[in-house]
Amino acid sequence: MANFGYPTPNYLPQNVAQHEQSSKKSTSRPAQADDIEAVEHKKEDENLREKRFLGAPIISKSSTSGHFGSTSPFFAEIKRCLNLKLDGVPSKNPTLIPMMVEKAAEGIIEEGKQIGKERRAEKIASALREKKDAGMEEVWKQCVYLYTSENFLYESLNSMMKSVGDKEQEKIWKNKVPILGPFCLLLMDNPFKKETNEKNIIYRGANMVAEQIGQYEEMAKDKNSYKSFQVYTSCTRSRKKAKALGNTLFIMEVLTGSVIDLSPYSKYPKEEEELIPPGVCFHVKSAEFDRKENRYTINLELQKKISILEKAAIPVALSTVAKKHIFFAYAKDDESGAPIVKKLKDHFIQRRFRVYHPRQNEDVNTKIADGIEKAAAVLVFPSLALETSKPGLKLLNYADQTKTPIINIKICEDFQPMAWLGAILAPAKSCSTDFDEVIQTMISMGIKTGDLVLERGEKNEPQPIQEYLFQGETNSGNLKASYYQSDKEFPMKFKFLGLKDRKVFGQGDDKDGVFTLAGEYKIENMLGVIEMKKEYVGKPPVTYKGNMLFQELNCTIEGQWKMDDVSDKFVMHLTLPKSYTTHMETMAPPKISRKQGTKVMISYCPCQVDLAQKITKGLIAKGIPAVCPPMNVREMIKTAVQKARVVVPLMSKAYEASNTAKHVLSYVDEAGIPIVPVKAQNPYSQSGWLGVICAGALWTQMTNANEFEKTLDDLIKQLQPYMIDCDNQEEQNNVLVDEEFIEGYYMESGEEIPFDFDMFSLINGYIAGEGEDDVGSFVINGEYYSSSDTEDLKFEFEKQYIEKYSIQYFGIITEEDSVLFFDGRWSRGDLSDIFHLEAPTFEPTESEKFHIMLSYNWSHQQKVKKIANKLKEKKIPIWFDIDGDMKGNINSAMANGVEGAAMIISFNTVAYSKSINCQKEFTYATQLKKTILPVLLENEKSFQDTWLGKAIESLEKVNMENESEFDSSFDVILQHIEKACEEKVKEDDDETEVITRFEGGAVHGEYYERDQSFDMTFDFFSLIEGSVAGQGSSNDIAFTITGDYDNEGNVSFTKQYVGKHAVEYEGILHCDEFGGFKIEGKWYTNNATGDFYVESIDDTNDDTNDDTNDDTTSNTS
């Protein structure tokens, strides 16, 4: 064995060396017996089994980059394969136990067939099946016993898990999931939840060579490096027993409960086994040689499976809390007043204010309880009919007594209320039926109108009445209940039992005395689970757990009761008041506490940039927080999610024709963000998609530049109800995902169909996105939150095809190695199936802005590694292939490294000059005009005549040939890095985003040659974010166009005739206020030139039927 620079005289302890020698001599295998209780050979000593307890931990192939793994991809695949629901583990849903045990048994038999141990597998399966009706605790105990026994289960499971993460092995291990997955899930689903105590120490032995130990030494240097266990890893609480195995001792400190104590139920309890499940993370504290112990010790810190989901401030589902609303008090039979009330109420509803909606046939007492008590204001519309109304008298007297704010809305100036109505309205503030005046009156009374705006996703509709699922007693004949003990039946006589809103409550008596009963139930797809606690006076409580089965009017509850170590079955028969249907237990989603936006967002199209910025600056100057996002769909939707309290679209013909505007405002409408339109063109009447979204909205006209200040004040008046309680402070956003492309699929009719998103974001509790597929363009809007009833993160969103139908999605989110997994179901009408999405988590770090790329040939890796480590010590972000930056396709990874670099350090040698990949990196960096610092590791003359020598000839170089001058040379490298980073920051600050001018549409052009004009027919043309793109034909010859333009209007592009020559074009861009443009300039070839133009075509009909004029500043569309 080579030295490797480590102490070797006593490298292996004597007992380990002897043990290894004896192991090599013995080739006998443990005898296999037919009886399940006798499959183990007798152990003559209490040593640990090498097969399980010897060996370095198998580490997951991807680093967690500072975040901890949450769920192993293996277990995520098990859940997907078994099509499990949100609570799809047996310990949470006992109805799954028999089915899961049977699947596990069938899988064990199938595995036995495949490896030639069918007889053995049948005995294991039989032992497991014996426990399928005994409850999850007994099932789990049996799983532990079987797993710790000497059989093929341990080897098969871990062999499968070792291949997770290996693309070449992916098909193999996924094919094993239906076979071994059910048993694996049962083993992980510990119903006792008795994980090891905090700060517990566990041990594992390993035989390791210097190279392996060196890897742990490197990991110990990075305080932010976390890895995760890939397979089940057996450890022991006995340091002495672990020391007897191998030359290296792993000492693992369990910071939080993350490993499972198997010893009470193990076949070999003296091994004191603690099991580390896949996905548990660890950090290497130290790796060093302990001369006293005469072995290497590697200290690990084990962390519970914490994910970025737990680190982020995720909204939590709260119990439903009543929110204030506006109550309209009027007489429905007042023929003249009722239409006026309806018109004003519609204004409030359209502007997304919370309005009280009585339920059908609701009595006056309920209206008082739900309507008046929760009203922020009562709008009273006095009339003779109201004055003579008994319900009106009761309602308004109660509002007066409770001091609920009352506003007198005068629908008839000549009417003077008398009697009780006159007395109540005498001190009240009065106003007309004008919406703005009503709002201003409310504000003057100190009513926070911003609190009356509906939250995103909330609707103006009556709240459902929660009915009893069951309500009865034993004497009424609709309830019969008994429990069993020692084969005897004992009746339970209930004086009352109720099941309502997932709660159970009741009282009664049995042979042991009077009791009370309380608990919870949950129903899904006509099957339910129930858990109750029966309490006696002065006696220990009894726990009841069971399943609920429904058949028309009958509900049968069967299960097990347990008191200490005594248990038996129970049964209850309920006759329901009406046949159970799935919608009876449908509940409104829980209210979510999440951040609301604080700004006015301006939504505009390319030709409205100047007006949008002018309005934004004007609002800010008048104390209204406002934002004008970049002209980009993704950024606009993100801004709406993060910052918008209200959105102002600049309605015009060009805005209506803009795909960007269409996607953004469709998302805003779907998300329920209030919309206050501005009419930016006259004459103009919105139609199509814009007409639908803005129907009934109060708008402000801003078409006269001379009246800008006046119309801005009119706009502020419309915005004030939403913004009165907002401030201009920037809030910290919690961003989980911010991606343009994500991977995923949904199932339909047995076919796996890929998702196609152009953006997907999870921000501040909201889900937002947009894209286009075969059905058409769509936006998505939804929410994610944590809930007290599950450890998983829940989500739900709606995919709205613009101007078409919508599809609902819901499920749970898990995380592994900084990737979020979305698993759940989609539904539309009677159609439903599963779907799966994967999105990388958002990690805002300095290295996202830029890094230093190390380009080298592997023959000099050790020296480059030394430099890389010193750069890390200086907190300098680097791109280094062996640090995991070379992921996936080698060319794509290389391109990412170069493109994101502030500087490339090329470590120059003869081997570097001969490497094709090194030449690719260097050449690509040169093409992108990146700063390159050549570092000479060998004499420059040895490669002076190569491409490398010529490339670096004029560049400033750093010589690192002499090891004795390493430190001084490294300081010179640091100076170059500092300079490059400063220049990069300045370059980024100076970089101005180029405005999108034309998103695509009808375009025509001509070019001139020798006094003749030639048409250019375009299939497509766009001017987006500084890029010119298009394709078409001229003289029946196809061409493509690529080029650039800037905000000053300078345009240059190349017209490439397919398979032929190219022509260069240069010109000036002119844009009009209606979204049109024209480019005029010159074209050039080697020996010719001429004029050209390209212009947009207005293919929409002029709208001359507008019913407004220049003097009108506010109206309803």
Short mmCIF file of C-alpha atoms in Angstrom, two decimals, residues 638-893:
data_model
loop_
_atom_site.label_atom_id
_atom_site.label_comp_id
_atom_site.label_asym_id
_atom_site.label_seq_id
_atom_site.Cartn_x
_atom_site.Cartn_y
_atom_site.Cartn_z
CA LYS A 638 -43.28 39.00 -11.24
CA THR A 639 -43.82 42.66 -10.41
CA ALA A 640 -47.57 42.08 -10.20
CA VAL A 641 -46.99 39.16 -7.83
CA GLN A 642 -44.48 40.92 -5.60
CA LYS A 643 -45.51 44.56 -5.56
CA ALA A 644 -48.91 45.33 -7.09
CA ARG A 645 -51.77 46.43 -4.87
CA VAL A 646 -53.57 47.70 -7.98
CA VAL A 647 -52.76 47.62 -11.71
CA VAL A 648 -53.35 50.46 -14.20
CA PRO A 649 -53.55 49.29 -17.84
CA LEU A 650 -53.07 51.96 -20.53
CA MET A 651 -55.95 50.98 -22.82
CA SER A 652 -55.48 51.66 -26.52
CA LYS A 653 -55.61 49.90 -29.85
CA ALA A 654 -51.90 49.05 -29.57
CA TYR A 655 -52.33 47.78 -25.99
CA GLU A 656 -55.18 45.53 -27.09
CA ALA A 657 -53.02 44.13 -29.92
CA SER A 658 -50.05 43.47 -27.61
CA ASN A 659 -49.44 39.85 -26.62
CA THR A 660 -47.38 41.01 -23.64
CA ALA A 661 -50.22 43.18 -22.37
CA LYS A 662 -52.69 40.36 -22.97
CA HIS A 663 -50.69 37.83 -20.93
CA VAL A 664 -49.93 40.27 -18.10
CA LEU A 665 -53.44 41.66 -17.64
CA SER A 666 -54.96 38.19 -17.99
CA TYR A 667 -52.76 37.07 -15.10
CA VAL A 668 -53.70 40.17 -13.06
CA ASP A 669 -57.39 39.49 -13.67
CA GLU A 670 -57.02 35.79 -12.82
CA ALA A 671 -55.07 36.65 -9.64
CA GLY A 672 -57.80 39.02 -8.52
CA ILE A 673 -55.61 42.13 -8.34
CA PRO A 674 -57.81 45.25 -8.66
CA ILE A 675 -57.68 46.97 -12.06
CA VAL A 676 -58.11 50.73 -12.56
CA PRO A 677 -57.87 51.44 -16.32
CA VAL A 678 -56.58 54.53 -18.11
CA LYS A 679 -57.87 55.26 -21.61
CA ALA A 680 -54.71 56.31 -23.48
CA GLN A 681 -56.22 56.82 -26.95
CA ASN A 682 -59.17 58.82 -28.22
CA PRO A 683 -61.28 57.79 -29.98
CA TYR A 684 -61.04 54.20 -28.72
CA SER A 685 -63.42 51.61 -27.21
CA GLN A 686 -61.91 48.41 -25.87
CA SER A 687 -63.12 45.10 -27.24
CA GLY A 688 -62.14 41.43 -27.32
CA TRP A 689 -60.12 40.14 -24.37
CA LEU A 690 -59.52 43.67 -23.02
CA GLY A 691 -63.22 44.49 -23.21
CA VAL A 692 -64.04 41.39 -21.18
CA ILE A 693 -61.48 42.07 -18.43
CA CYS A 694 -62.27 45.78 -18.09
CA ALA A 695 -66.05 45.52 -18.54
CA GLY A 696 -67.78 47.89 -16.11
CA ALA A 697 -64.54 49.41 -14.84
CA LEU A 698 -64.33 53.11 -14.06
CA TRP A 699 -61.61 54.54 -16.27
CA THR A 700 -59.70 57.82 -16.49
CA GLN A 701 -58.91 59.35 -19.87
CA MET A 702 -55.35 60.63 -20.29
CA THR A 703 -54.98 61.68 -23.92
CA ASN A 704 -54.47 65.44 -23.61
CA ALA A 705 -50.88 66.33 -22.66
CA ASN A 706 -51.99 69.85 -21.63
CA GLU A 707 -54.30 68.40 -18.98
CA PHE A 708 -51.93 65.76 -17.63
CA GLU A 709 -51.84 67.09 -14.05
CA LYS A 710 -55.63 67.33 -13.86
CA THR A 711 -56.20 63.83 -15.21
CA LEU A 712 -53.44 62.47 -12.94
CA ASP A 713 -55.39 63.82 -9.95
CA ASP A 714 -58.51 62.12 -11.32
CA LEU A 715 -56.57 58.84 -11.51
CA ILE A 716 -55.31 59.26 -7.94
CA LYS A 717 -58.91 59.68 -6.79
CA GLN A 718 -59.71 56.31 -8.37
CA LEU A 719 -56.62 54.71 -6.76
CA GLN A 720 -57.08 56.19 -3.29
CA PRO A 721 -59.46 53.53 -1.88
CA TYR A 722 -56.82 50.85 -2.51
CA MET A 723 -53.74 52.83 -1.49
CA ILE A 724 -54.90 54.72 1.59
CA ASP A 725 -53.15 52.35 4.02
CA CYS A 726 -50.08 51.58 1.86
CA ASP A 727 -46.57 52.86 2.41
CA ASN A 728 -43.66 53.12 0.00
CA GLN A 729 -41.34 50.81 1.89
CA GLU A 730 -39.67 48.00 -0.01
CA GLU A 731 -40.47 44.63 1.58
CA GLN A 732 -38.18 41.62 1.54
CA ASN A 733 -39.57 39.12 -0.94
CA ASN A 734 -39.52 35.40 -0.24
CA VAL A 735 -38.70 33.83 -3.60
CA LEU A 736 -38.72 30.03 -3.82
CA VAL A 737 -38.74 29.60 -7.60
CA ASP A 738 -38.01 32.01 -10.45
CA GLU A 739 -37.53 30.10 -13.67
CA GLU A 740 -38.25 30.44 -17.38
CA PHE A 741 -38.29 26.72 -18.12
CA ILE A 742 -39.28 23.89 -15.80
CA GLU A 743 -39.58 20.16 -16.39
CA GLY A 744 -42.76 18.21 -15.88
CA TYR A 745 -45.67 16.34 -17.35
CA TYR A 746 -49.34 15.59 -16.83
CA MET A 747 -51.17 12.36 -17.57
CA GLU A 748 -54.24 12.23 -19.77
CA SER A 749 -55.87 9.10 -21.21
CA GLY A 750 -52.78 7.09 -20.28
CA GLU A 751 -50.45 9.44 -22.19
CA GLU A 752 -47.64 11.45 -20.58
CA ILE A 753 -47.83 15.02 -21.94
CA PRO A 754 -45.01 17.50 -21.22
CA PHE A 755 -45.67 20.86 -19.60
CA ASP A 756 -44.62 23.94 -21.54
CA PHE A 757 -44.02 27.04 -19.37
CA ASP A 758 -42.26 30.25 -20.39
CA MET A 759 -42.11 31.39 -16.76
CA PHE A 760 -42.88 29.85 -13.38
CA SER A 761 -42.49 31.65 -10.04
CA LEU A 762 -43.25 31.04 -6.37
CA ILE A 763 -43.07 34.36 -4.53
CA ASN A 764 -44.55 35.50 -1.19
CA GLY A 765 -47.00 32.61 -1.10
CA TYR A 766 -48.22 33.13 -4.66
CA ILE A 767 -47.71 30.93 -7.73
CA ALA A 768 -47.52 32.72 -11.08
CA GLY A 769 -46.61 31.70 -14.59
CA GLU A 770 -47.42 31.83 -18.27
CA GLY A 771 -46.81 29.87 -21.42
CA GLU A 772 -48.31 28.43 -24.55
CA ASP A 773 -49.12 24.91 -25.71
CA ASP A 774 -51.27 23.15 -28.30
CA VAL A 775 -54.48 24.50 -26.74
CA GLY A 776 -53.27 28.12 -26.72
CA SER A 777 -51.72 30.79 -24.50
CA PHE A 778 -52.28 30.46 -20.76
CA VAL A 779 -51.47 32.07 -17.43
CA ILE A 780 -51.37 30.35 -14.06
CA ASN A 781 -52.28 31.80 -10.70
CA GLY A 782 -52.36 30.12 -7.31
CA GLU A 783 -50.90 29.87 -3.86
CA TYR A 784 -48.69 27.69 -1.67
CA TYR A 785 -48.71 27.39 2.08
CA SER A 786 -47.89 25.18 5.04
CA SER A 787 -50.68 23.58 7.03
CA SER A 788 -50.97 22.24 10.56
CA ASP A 789 -52.47 18.93 9.41
CA THR A 790 -49.43 17.81 7.41
CA GLU A 791 -45.66 18.31 7.31
CA ASP A 792 -45.78 18.78 3.56
CA LEU A 793 -46.19 22.09 1.78
CA LYS A 794 -49.49 22.37 -0.07
CA PHE A 795 -50.25 24.22 -3.29
CA GLU A 796 -53.11 24.88 -5.66
CA PHE A 797 -53.21 26.86 -8.88
CA GLU A 798 -55.43 27.46 -11.86
CA LYS A 799 -54.21 27.24 -15.44
CA GLN A 800 -56.37 29.69 -17.40
CA TYR A 801 -56.27 29.42 -21.18
CA ILE A 802 -56.83 33.02 -22.30
CA GLU A 803 -60.37 33.53 -23.59
CA LYS A 804 -61.00 29.77 -23.09
CA TYR A 805 -61.42 27.34 -20.20
CA SER A 806 -59.40 26.74 -17.03
CA ILE A 807 -57.87 23.68 -15.32
CA GLN A 808 -57.36 23.24 -11.57
CA TYR A 809 -54.13 21.81 -10.10
CA PHE A 810 -53.43 20.88 -6.47
CA GLY A 811 -50.97 18.78 -4.51
CA ILE A 812 -47.88 18.84 -2.28
CA ILE A 813 -44.34 20.21 -2.66
CA THR A 814 -41.20 18.41 -1.50
CA GLU A 815 -37.54 19.29 -1.97
CA GLU A 816 -34.39 17.34 -2.74
CA ASP A 817 -30.98 18.85 -3.51
CA SER A 818 -32.41 22.34 -4.15
CA VAL A 819 -35.07 21.06 -6.54
CA LEU A 820 -38.78 21.38 -5.73
CA PHE A 821 -41.08 18.51 -6.71
CA PHE A 822 -44.75 19.30 -7.32
CA ASP A 823 -46.94 16.19 -7.26
CA GLY A 824 -50.70 16.11 -7.34
CA ARG A 825 -53.75 16.01 -9.58
CA TRP A 826 -55.35 18.20 -12.23
CA SER A 827 -59.09 18.39 -12.81
CA ARG A 828 -61.53 19.88 -15.30
CA GLY A 829 -65.14 18.88 -14.92
CA ASP A 830 -65.28 15.09 -14.73
CA LEU A 831 -61.73 14.71 -16.07
CA SER A 832 -58.84 14.23 -13.64
CA ASP A 833 -55.38 12.66 -13.51
CA ILE A 834 -51.94 13.08 -11.94
CA PHE A 835 -49.15 15.51 -12.83
CA HIS A 836 -45.55 16.16 -11.82
CA LEU A 837 -43.34 19.27 -11.99
CA GLU A 838 -39.70 19.88 -11.08
CA ALA A 839 -38.28 23.37 -10.55
CA PRO A 840 -34.89 24.43 -9.13
CA THR A 841 -35.07 26.63 -6.06
CA PHE A 842 -34.09 30.26 -6.30
CA GLU A 843 -30.73 30.95 -4.62
CA PRO A 844 -29.76 34.65 -4.67
CA THR A 845 -25.98 34.74 -4.33
CA GLU A 846 -23.22 36.97 -5.56
CA SER A 847 -22.00 34.17 -7.78
CA GLU A 848 -25.19 34.54 -9.80
CA LYS A 849 -23.94 37.92 -10.96
CA PHE A 850 -20.47 36.78 -11.97
CA HIS A 851 -17.62 34.48 -11.03
CA ILE A 852 -13.99 33.79 -11.87
CA MET A 853 -13.59 30.84 -14.23
CA LEU A 854 -10.58 28.55 -13.90
CA SER A 855 -9.63 27.07 -17.29
CA TYR A 856 -6.93 24.40 -17.16
CA ASN A 857 -5.83 20.98 -18.33
CA TRP A 858 -6.30 18.12 -15.87
CA SER A 859 -2.61 17.23 -15.91
CA HIS A 860 -2.06 20.26 -13.64
CA GLN A 861 -5.17 19.84 -11.48
CA GLN A 862 -3.39 19.75 -8.11
CA LYS A 863 -1.76 23.15 -8.53
CA VAL A 864 -4.97 24.71 -9.85
CA LYS A 865 -6.85 23.13 -6.93
CA LYS A 866 -4.43 24.83 -4.53
CA ILE A 867 -5.19 28.20 -6.14
CA ALA A 868 -8.94 27.45 -6.11
CA ASN A 869 -8.86 26.75 -2.36
CA LYS A 870 -7.05 30.01 -1.65
CA LEU A 871 -9.61 31.92 -3.74
CA LYS A 872 -12.39 30.28 -1.74
CA GLU A 873 -10.72 31.41 1.47
CA LYS A 874 -10.89 34.95 0.10
CA LYS A 875 -14.68 34.46 -0.53
CA ILE A 876 -14.18 34.87 -4.27
CA PRO A 877 -16.86 33.03 -6.29
CA ILE A 878 -15.20 30.68 -8.76
CA TRP A 879 -16.27 28.33 -11.54
CA PHE A 880 -14.24 25.13 -11.10
CA ASP A 881 -15.19 21.90 -12.83
CA ILE A 882 -14.37 19.49 -9.98
CA ASP A 883 -16.49 21.59 -7.60
CA GLY A 884 -19.55 20.36 -9.46
CA ASP A 885 -19.82 23.23 -11.95
CA MET A 886 -19.31 20.89 -14.92
CA LYS A 887 -22.83 19.43 -14.88
CA GLY A 888 -24.79 17.89 -17.74
CA ASN A 889 -23.66 18.51 -21.30
CA ILE A 890 -19.98 19.49 -21.33
CA ASN A 891 -20.42 22.20 -23.99
CA SER A 892 -23.43 23.75 -22.22
CA ALA A 893 -21.60 23.72 -18.89
#
